[in-house]
XYZ file of C-alpha atoms in Angstrom:
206
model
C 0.000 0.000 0.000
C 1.687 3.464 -1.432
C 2.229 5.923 1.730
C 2.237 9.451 0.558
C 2.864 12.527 3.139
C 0.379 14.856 3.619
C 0.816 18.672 3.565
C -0.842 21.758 4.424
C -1.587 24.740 2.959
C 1.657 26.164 3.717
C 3.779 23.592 2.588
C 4.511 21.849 5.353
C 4.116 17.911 6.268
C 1.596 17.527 8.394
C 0.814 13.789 8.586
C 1.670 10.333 6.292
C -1.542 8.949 4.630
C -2.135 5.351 3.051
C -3.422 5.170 -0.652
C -5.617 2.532 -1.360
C -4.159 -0.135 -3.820
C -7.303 -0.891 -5.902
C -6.530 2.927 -6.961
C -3.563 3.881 -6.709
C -1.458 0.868 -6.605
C -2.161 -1.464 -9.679
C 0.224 -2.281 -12.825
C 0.416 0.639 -15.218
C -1.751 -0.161 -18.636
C 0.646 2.035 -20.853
C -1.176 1.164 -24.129
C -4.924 1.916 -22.252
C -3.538 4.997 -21.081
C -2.539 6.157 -24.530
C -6.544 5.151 -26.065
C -7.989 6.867 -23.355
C -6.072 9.859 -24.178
C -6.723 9.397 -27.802
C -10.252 9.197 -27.184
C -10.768 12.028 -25.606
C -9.044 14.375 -27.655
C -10.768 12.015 -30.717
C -14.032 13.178 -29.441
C -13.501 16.707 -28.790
C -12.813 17.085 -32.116
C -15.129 19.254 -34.006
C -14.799 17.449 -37.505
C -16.793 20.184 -39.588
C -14.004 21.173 -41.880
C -15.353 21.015 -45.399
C -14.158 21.463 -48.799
C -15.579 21.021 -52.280
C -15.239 18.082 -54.882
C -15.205 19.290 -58.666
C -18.558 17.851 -58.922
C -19.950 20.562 -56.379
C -17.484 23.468 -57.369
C -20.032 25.824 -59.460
C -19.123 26.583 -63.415
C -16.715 24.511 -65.816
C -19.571 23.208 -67.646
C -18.056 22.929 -71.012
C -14.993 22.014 -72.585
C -12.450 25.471 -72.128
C -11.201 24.253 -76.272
C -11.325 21.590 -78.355
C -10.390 18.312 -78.176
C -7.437 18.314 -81.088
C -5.400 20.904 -82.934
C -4.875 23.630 -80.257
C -1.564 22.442 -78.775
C -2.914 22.595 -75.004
C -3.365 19.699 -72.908
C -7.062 17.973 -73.685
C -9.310 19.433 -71.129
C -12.970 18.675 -69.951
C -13.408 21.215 -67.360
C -12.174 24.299 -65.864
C -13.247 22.785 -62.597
C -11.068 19.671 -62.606
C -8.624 19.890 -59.461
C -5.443 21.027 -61.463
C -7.424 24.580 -62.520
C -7.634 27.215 -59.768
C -11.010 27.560 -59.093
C -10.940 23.926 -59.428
C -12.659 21.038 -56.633
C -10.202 19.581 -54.570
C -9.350 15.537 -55.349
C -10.292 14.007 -51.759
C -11.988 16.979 -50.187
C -12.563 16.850 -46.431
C -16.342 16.513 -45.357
C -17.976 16.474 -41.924
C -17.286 13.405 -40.031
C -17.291 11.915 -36.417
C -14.095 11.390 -34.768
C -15.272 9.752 -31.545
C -14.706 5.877 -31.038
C -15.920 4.052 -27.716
C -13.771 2.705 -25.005
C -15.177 -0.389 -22.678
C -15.738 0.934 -19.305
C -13.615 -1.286 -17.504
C -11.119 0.011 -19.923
C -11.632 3.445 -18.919
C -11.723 2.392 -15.348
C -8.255 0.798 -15.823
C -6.880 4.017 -17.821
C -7.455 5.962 -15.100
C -6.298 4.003 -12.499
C -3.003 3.287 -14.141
C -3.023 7.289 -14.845
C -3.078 8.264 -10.687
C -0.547 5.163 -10.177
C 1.849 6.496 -12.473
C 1.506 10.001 -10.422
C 2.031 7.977 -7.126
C 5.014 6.131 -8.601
C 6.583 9.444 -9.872
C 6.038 11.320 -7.108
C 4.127 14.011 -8.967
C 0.941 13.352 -6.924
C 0.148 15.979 -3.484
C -2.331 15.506 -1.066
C -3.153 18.524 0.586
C -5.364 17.876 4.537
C -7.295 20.160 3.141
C -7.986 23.218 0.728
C -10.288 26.334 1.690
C -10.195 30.128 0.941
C -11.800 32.576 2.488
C -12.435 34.877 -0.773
C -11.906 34.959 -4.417
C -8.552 35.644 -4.729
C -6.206 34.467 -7.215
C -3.227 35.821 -4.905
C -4.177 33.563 -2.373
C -4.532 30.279 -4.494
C -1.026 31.434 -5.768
C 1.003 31.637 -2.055
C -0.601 27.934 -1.795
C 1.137 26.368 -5.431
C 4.049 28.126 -4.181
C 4.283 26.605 -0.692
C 3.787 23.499 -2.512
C 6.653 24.709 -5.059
C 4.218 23.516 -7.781
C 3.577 25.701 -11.114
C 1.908 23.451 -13.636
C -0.919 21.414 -12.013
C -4.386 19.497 -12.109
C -6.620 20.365 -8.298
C -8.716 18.092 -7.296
C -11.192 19.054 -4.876
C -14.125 17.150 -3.457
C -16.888 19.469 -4.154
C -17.364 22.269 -6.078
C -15.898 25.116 -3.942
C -16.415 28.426 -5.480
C -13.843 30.194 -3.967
C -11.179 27.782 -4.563
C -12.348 26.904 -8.843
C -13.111 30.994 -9.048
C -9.737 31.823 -7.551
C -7.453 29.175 -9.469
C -9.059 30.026 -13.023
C -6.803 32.900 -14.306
C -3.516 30.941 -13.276
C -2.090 29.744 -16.550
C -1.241 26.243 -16.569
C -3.481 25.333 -13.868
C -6.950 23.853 -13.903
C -9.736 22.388 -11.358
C -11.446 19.235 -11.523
C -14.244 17.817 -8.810
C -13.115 13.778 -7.535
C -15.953 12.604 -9.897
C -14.686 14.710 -13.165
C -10.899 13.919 -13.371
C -9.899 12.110 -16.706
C -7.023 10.685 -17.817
C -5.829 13.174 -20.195
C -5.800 16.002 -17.728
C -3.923 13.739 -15.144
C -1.161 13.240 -17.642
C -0.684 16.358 -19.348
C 0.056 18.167 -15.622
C 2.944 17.725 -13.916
C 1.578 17.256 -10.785
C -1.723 15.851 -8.936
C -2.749 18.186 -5.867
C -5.703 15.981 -4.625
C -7.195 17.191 -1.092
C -8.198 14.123 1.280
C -11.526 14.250 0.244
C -10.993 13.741 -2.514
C -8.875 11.074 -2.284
C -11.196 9.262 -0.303
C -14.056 9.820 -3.055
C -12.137 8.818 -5.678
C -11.491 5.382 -3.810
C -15.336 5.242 -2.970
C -15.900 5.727 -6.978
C -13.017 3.841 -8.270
C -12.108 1.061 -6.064
């Protein structure tokens, strides 16, 4: 069972905390990892990009000469993709990028994400995380207690102050216990997760 220290808002250890196994302990799924990261950036795409064909470019109706005698290439169109103007050969049309994952697949990406944290150290568990006021000052002093600049917060419940405060910090982004994803988890360089919301994520996850 992975032991992690626990700190406080200022920075300092305040306690040692046991991380459940189930979670945070299992083998690291490199390859689910990677489709759950595909995925989600697969289904966020937009895919309305849109271009024409030659058959839906307007004009080019008849021949621009004739077939023989002119000393020009033979040509059927002024529309065909080598004309400007012209359609394009494979044109892009709108399309669905999103593919499924199994949910015990997801469930294993994501555990194998927060193990990997654990393993490299890049995972913080704060006793606990509260401000006062809306102040993006504030939320800074505690990342640089922790001597953390780029970083995913996990919080149990939606705290106003704390998502209000953090959201003009570049490189920094809030998630509740039951909205973290694997993508997020790996593209910070550290995990501050407060002991709530370690201990929901176990009660979802374990």
């Amino acid at each position: 069972m992975a032991n992690v220290s626990v700190y406080n808002m200022e920075g300092k250890e305040v306690g040692k905390m046991d991380l459940n196994d189930a979670v945070f302990g299992v083998e690291v799924n490199e390859h689910l990892v990677h489709m759950a990261v595909v995925q989600q950036l697969a289904n966020n795409r937009q895919g309305t990009q849109k271009a024409k064909t030659r058959s839906e470019v307007s004009g080019g109706g008849r021949k621009p000469w004739r077939q023989k005698g002119t000393g020009h290439a033979r040509q059927g169109s002024t529309r065909s993709p080598q004309w400007t103007g012209g359609g394009v050969v494979f044109a892009p049309v709108p399309r669905d990028y999103s593919f499924k994952l199994n949910k015990k697949e997801k469930r294993a990406a994501l555990k194998s994400a927060l193990t990997s944290r654990v393993n490299e150290n890049k995972l913080l568990v704060l006793d606990e995380l509260k401000l006062d006021e809306i102040k993006t000052k504030n939320f800074k002093e505690v990342l640089d207690n922790l001597k953390v600049s780029k970083a995913l917060v996990v919080i149990e419940d939606n705290d106003k102050n704390v998502v209000l405060s953090a959201r003009n910090i570049p490189n920094v982004i809030t998630a509740q216990a039951n909205t973290i994803n694997v993508y997020d988890i790996m593209k910070y360089s550290t995990v501050i997760v407060t002991k709530g919301a370690v201990a929901k994520i176990e009660e979802v996850y374990a």
